[in-house]
Short mmCIF file of C-alpha atoms and ligand atoms in Angstrom, two decimals:
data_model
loop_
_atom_site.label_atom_id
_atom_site.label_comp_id
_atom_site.label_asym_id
_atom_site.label_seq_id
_atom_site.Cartn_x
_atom_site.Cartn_y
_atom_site.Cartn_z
CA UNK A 281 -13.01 8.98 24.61
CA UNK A 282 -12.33 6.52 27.16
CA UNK A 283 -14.29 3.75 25.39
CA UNK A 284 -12.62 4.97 21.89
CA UNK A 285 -9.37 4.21 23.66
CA UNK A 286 -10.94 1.26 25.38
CA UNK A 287 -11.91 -0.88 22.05
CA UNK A 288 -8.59 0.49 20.29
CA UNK A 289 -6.88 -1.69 22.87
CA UNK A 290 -9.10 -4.39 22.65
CA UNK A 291 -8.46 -4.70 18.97
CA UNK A 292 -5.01 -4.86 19.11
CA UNK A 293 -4.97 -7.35 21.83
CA UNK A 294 -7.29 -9.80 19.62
CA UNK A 295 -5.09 -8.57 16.93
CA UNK A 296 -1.92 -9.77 17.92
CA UNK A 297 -3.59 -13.48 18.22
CA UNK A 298 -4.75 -13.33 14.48
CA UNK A 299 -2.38 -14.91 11.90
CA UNK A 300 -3.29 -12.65 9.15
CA UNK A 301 -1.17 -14.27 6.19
CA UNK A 302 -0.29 -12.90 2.78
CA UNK A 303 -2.52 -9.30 2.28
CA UNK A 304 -2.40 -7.30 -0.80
CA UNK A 305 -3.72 -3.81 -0.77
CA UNK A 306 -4.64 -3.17 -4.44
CA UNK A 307 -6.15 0.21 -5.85
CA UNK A 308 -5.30 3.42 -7.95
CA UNK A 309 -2.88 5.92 -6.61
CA UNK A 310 -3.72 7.57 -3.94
CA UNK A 311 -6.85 5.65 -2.38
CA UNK A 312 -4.97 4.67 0.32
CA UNK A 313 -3.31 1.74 0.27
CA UNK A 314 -0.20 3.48 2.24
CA UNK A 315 -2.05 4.98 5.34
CA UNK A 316 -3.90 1.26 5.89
CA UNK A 317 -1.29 -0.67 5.83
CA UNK A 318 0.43 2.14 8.88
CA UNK A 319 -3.26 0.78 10.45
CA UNK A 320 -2.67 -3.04 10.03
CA UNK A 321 0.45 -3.11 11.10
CA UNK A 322 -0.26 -1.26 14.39
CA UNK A 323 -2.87 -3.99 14.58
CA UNK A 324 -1.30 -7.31 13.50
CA UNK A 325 2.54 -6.72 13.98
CA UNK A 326 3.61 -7.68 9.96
CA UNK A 327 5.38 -6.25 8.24
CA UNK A 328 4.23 -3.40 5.07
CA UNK A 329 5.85 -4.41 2.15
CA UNK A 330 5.71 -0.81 -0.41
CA UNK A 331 7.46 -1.36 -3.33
CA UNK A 332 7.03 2.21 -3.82
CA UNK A 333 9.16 2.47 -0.49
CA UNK A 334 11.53 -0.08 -1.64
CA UNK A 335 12.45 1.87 -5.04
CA UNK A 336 12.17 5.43 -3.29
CA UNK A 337 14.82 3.82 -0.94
CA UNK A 338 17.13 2.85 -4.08
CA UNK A 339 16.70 5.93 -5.22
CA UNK A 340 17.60 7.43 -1.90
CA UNK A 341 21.11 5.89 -1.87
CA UNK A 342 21.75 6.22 -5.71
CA UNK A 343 21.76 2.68 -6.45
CA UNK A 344 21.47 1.87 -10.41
CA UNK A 345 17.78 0.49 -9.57
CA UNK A 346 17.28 4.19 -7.83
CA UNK A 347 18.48 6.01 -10.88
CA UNK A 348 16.47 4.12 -13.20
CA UNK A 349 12.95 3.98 -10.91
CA UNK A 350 13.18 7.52 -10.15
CA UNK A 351 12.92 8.82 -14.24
CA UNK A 352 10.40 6.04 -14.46
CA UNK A 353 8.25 6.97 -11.58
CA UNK A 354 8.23 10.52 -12.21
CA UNK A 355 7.14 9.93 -15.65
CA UNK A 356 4.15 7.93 -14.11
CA UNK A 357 5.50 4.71 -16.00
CA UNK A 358 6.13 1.29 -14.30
CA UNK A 359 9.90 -0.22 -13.27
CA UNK A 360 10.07 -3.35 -15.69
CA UNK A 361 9.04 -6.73 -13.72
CA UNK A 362 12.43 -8.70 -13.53
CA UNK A 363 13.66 -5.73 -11.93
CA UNK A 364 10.54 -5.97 -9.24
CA UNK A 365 10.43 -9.63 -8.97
CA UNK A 366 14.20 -9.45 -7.72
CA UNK A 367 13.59 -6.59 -5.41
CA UNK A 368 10.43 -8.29 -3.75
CA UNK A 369 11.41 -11.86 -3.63
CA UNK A 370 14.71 -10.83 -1.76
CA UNK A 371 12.15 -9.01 0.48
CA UNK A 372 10.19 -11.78 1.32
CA UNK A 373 12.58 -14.05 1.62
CA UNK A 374 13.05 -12.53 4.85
CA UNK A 375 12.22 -14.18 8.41
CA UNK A 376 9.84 -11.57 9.48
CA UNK A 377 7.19 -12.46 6.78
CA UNK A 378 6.47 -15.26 8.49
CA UNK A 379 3.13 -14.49 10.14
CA UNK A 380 2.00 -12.77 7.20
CA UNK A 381 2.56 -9.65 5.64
CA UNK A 382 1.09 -6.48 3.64
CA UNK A 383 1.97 -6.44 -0.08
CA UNK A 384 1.24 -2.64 -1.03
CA UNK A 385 1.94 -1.52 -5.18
CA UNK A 386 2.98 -5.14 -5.92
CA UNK A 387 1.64 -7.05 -8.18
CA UNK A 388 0.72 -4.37 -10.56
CA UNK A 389 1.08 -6.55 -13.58
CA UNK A 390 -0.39 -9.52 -14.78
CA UNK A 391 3.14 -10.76 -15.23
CA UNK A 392 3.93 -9.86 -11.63
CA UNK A 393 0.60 -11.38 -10.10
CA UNK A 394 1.15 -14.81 -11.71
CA UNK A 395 4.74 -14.73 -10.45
CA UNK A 396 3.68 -14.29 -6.69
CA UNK A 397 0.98 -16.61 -6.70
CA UNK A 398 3.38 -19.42 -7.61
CA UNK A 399 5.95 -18.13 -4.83
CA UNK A 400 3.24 -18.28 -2.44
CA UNK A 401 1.97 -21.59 -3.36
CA UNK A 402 5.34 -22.87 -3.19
CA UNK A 403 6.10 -21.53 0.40
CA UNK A 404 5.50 -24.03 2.98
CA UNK A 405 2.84 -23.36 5.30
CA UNK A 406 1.80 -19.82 3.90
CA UNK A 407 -1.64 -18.79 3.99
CA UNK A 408 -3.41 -18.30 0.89
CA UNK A 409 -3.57 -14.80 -0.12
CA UNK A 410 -6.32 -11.98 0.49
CA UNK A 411 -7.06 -9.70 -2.23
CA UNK A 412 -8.37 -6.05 -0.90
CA UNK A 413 -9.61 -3.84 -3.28
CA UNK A 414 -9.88 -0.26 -1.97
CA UNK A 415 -12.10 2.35 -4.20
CA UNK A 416 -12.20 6.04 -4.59
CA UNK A 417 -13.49 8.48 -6.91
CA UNK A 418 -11.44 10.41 -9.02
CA UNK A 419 -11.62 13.44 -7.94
CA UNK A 420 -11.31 12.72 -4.51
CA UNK A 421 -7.90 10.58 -5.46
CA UNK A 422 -6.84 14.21 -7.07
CA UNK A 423 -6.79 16.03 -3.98
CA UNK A 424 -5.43 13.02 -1.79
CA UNK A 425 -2.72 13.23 -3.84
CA UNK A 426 -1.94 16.76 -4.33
CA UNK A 427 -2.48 17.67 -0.62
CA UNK A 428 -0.06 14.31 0.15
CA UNK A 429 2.90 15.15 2.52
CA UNK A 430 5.33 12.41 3.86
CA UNK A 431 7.49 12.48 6.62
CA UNK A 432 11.23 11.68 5.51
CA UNK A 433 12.24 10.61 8.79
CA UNK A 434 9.47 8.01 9.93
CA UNK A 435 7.63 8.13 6.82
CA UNK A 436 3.98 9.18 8.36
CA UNK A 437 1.81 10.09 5.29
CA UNK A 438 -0.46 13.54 6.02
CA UNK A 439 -2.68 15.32 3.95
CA UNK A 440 -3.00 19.29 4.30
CA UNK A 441 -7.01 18.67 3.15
CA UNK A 442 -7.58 15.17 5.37
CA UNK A 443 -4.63 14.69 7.65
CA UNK A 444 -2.60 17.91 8.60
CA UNK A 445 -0.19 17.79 11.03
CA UNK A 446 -0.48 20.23 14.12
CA UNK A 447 2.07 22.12 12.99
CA UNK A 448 1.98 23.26 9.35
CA UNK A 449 4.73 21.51 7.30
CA UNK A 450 6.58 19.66 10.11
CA UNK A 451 5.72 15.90 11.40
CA UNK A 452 3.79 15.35 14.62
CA UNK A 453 6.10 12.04 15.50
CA UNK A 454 9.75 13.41 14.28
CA UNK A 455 9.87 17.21 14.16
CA UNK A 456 10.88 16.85 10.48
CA UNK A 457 9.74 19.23 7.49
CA UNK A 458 7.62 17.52 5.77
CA UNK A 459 8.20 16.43 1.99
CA UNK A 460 6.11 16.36 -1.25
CA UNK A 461 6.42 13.39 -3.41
CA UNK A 462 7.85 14.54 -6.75
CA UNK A 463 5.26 11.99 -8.55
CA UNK A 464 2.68 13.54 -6.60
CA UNK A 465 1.98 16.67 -9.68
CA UNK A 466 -1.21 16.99 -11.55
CA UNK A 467 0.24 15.45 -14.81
CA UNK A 468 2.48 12.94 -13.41
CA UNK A 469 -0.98 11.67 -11.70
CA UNK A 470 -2.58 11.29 -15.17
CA UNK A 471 0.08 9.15 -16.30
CA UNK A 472 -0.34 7.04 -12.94
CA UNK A 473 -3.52 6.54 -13.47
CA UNK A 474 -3.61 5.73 -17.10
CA UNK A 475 -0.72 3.34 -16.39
CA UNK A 476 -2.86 1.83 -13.32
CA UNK A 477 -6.06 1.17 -15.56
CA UNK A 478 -3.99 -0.78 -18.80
CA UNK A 479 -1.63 -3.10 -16.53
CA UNK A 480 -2.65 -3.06 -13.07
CA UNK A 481 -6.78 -3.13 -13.36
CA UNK A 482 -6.45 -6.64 -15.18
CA UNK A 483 -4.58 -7.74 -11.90
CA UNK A 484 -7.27 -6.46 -9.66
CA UNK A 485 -9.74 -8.83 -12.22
CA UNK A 486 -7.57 -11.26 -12.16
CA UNK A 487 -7.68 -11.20 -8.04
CA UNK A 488 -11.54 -10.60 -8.08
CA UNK A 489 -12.34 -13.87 -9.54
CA UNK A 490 -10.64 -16.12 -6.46
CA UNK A 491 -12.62 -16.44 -3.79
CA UNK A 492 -10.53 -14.61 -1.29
CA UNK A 493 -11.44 -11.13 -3.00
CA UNK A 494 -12.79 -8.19 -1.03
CA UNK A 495 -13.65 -4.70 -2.44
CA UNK A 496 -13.37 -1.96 0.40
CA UNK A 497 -15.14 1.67 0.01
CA UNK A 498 -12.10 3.69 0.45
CA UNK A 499 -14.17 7.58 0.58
CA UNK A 500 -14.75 6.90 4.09
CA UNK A 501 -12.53 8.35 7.47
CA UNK A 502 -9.81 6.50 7.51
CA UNK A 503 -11.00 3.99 10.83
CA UNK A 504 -13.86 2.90 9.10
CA UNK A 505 -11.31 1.83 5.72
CA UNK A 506 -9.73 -0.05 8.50
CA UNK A 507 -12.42 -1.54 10.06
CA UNK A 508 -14.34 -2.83 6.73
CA UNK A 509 -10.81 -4.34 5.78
CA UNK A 510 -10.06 -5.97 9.38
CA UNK A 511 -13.32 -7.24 9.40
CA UNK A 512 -13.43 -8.69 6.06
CA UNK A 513 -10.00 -9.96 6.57
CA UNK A 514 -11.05 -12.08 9.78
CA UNK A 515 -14.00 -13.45 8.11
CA UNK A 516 -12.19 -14.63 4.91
CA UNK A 517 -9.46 -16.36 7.58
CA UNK A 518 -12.08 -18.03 10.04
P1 AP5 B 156 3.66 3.73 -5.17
O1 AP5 B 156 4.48 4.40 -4.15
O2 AP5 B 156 3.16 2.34 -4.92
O3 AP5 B 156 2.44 4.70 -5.51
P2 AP5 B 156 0.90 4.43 -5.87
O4 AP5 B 156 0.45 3.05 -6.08
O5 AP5 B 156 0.68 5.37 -7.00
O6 AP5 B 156 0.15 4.75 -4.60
P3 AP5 B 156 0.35 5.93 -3.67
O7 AP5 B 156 1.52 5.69 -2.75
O8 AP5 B 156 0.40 7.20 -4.49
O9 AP5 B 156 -1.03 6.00 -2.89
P4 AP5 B 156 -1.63 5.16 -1.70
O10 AP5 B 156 -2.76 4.35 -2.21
O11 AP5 B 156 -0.59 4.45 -0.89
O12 AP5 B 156 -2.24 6.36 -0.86
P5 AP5 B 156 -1.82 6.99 0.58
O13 AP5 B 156 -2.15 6.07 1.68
O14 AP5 B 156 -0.44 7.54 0.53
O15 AP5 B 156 4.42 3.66 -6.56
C1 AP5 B 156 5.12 4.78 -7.07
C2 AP5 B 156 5.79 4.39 -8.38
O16 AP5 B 156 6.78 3.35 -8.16
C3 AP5 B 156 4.88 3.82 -9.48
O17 AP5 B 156 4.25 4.84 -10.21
C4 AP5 B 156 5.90 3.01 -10.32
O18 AP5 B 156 6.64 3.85 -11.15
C5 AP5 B 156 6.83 2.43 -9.27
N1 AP5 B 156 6.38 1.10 -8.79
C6 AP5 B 156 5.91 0.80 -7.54
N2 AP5 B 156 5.54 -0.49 -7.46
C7 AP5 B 156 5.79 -1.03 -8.69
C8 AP5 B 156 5.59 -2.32 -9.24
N3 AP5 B 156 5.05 -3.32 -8.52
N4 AP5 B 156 5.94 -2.54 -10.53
C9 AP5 B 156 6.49 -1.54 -11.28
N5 AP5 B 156 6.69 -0.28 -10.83
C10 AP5 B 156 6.34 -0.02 -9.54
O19 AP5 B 156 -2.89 8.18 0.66
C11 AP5 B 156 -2.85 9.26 -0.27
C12 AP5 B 156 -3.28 10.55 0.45
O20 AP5 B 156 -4.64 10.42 0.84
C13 AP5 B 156 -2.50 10.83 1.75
O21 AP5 B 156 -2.26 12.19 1.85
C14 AP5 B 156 -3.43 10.35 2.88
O22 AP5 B 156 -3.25 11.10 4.08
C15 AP5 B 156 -4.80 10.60 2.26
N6 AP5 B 156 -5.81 9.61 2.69
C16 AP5 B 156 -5.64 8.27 2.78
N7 AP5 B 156 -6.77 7.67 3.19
C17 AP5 B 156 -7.68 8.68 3.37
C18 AP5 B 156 -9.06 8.70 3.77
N8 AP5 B 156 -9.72 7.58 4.08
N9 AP5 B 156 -9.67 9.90 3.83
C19 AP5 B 156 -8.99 11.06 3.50
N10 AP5 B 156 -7.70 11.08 3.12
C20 AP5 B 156 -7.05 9.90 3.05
#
């Protein structure tokens, strides 16, 4: 235990000396892309950039962006691109991006990908990109997301197969009841995933043919996702 704790400290000492850059986490719903980047950022201090968070946060103070995501989303379809491109590139236009940052759901079109790739290459001084492909089965990705629970207060994503909390229902961290995504249904899932292999598969293609690709086995306890994307991350930036 006291060695677990030990090398857990060690990382995030050599952690906060990395300059990690520009990271996207690409993959179908549910492998994860979410409960990494909660493990990067306890590592490398930047910031997780969800657009899923972003437009669940519209929708959370009725904005006309929140109105229109939320039908969208729970019909498993995507919120159009000039919509997304606004909403991200006000995101990252802010100061705390500086030393890098975790792109999560974005880009998920073709349309979307080109579009950062020019921002980036236009930013002075920013890293090149890393591209981290995270795969799971589907019927593993069926149960992740059926079993997912979220925290409304902190937003600490448990799973009542993988990742329960102590207490049924209520959040280890905040004491709040715990809340099911209203995307998260069996059919909704089947449109997420249809949507996912059409327009966002050609992006993770698209990503796979640069050299700063990596593809990440994601059926594996969450500390060893981390550490195969941590790893690979370091390498690709040495
Ligand atoms: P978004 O919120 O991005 O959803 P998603 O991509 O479908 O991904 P998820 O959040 O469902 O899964 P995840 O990979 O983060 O998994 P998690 O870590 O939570 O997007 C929602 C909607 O918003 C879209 O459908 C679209 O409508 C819209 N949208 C968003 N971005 C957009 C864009 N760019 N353009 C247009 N529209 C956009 O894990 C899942 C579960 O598995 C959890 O319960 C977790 O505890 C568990 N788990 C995780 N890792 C493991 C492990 N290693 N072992 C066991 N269990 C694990």
């Amino acid at each position: 235990m006291a060695t677990a704790v030990s090398m857990t400290a060690a990382r995030e000492e050599h952690g906060k000396h990395v300059v990690p850059g520009p990271i996207l986490l690409l993959g179908a719903p549910g492998v994860g892309k979410g409960t990494q980047s909660e493990e990067l950022v306890k590592l490398w201090g930047i910031p997780h950039i969800s657009t899923g968070n972003l437009l669940r946060a519209h929708r959370d103070r009725g904005t006309a962006l929140g109105k229109l995501a939320n039908e969208l989303m729970n019909q498993g379809n995507l919120v159009p691109d000039e919509l997304m491109l606004e909403m991200v590139d006000k995101r990252l236009a802010e100061p705390d991006t500086e030393r890098g940052f975790i792109l999560d759901g974005f880009p998920r079109t073709l349309n979307q990908a080109k579009w950062v790739d020019h921002l980036l290459a236009s930013r002075p001084g920013t890293l090149p990109l890393v591209a981290v492909s995270i795969q799971v089965d589907y019927n593993q990705l069926l149960r992740r997301i059926s079993g997912r629970r979220n925290c409304p207060v902190c937003g600490t994503i448990y799973n009542i197969y993988f990742h329960p909390p102590k207490v049924e229902g209520v959040c280890d961290v905040e004491g709040a009841t715990l809340e099911q995504r209203s995307d998260d249904t069996e059919t909704c899932f089947a449109g997420r995933l249809t949507t996912y292999e059409s327009l966002t598969a050609p992006v993770v293609e698209r990503y796979r043919a640069l050299s700063r690709f990596v593809e990440v086995n994601g059926d594996q306890p969450v500390e060893q996702v981390a550490t195969s994307i941590i790893s690979s991350v370091e390498r690709l930036r040495a």
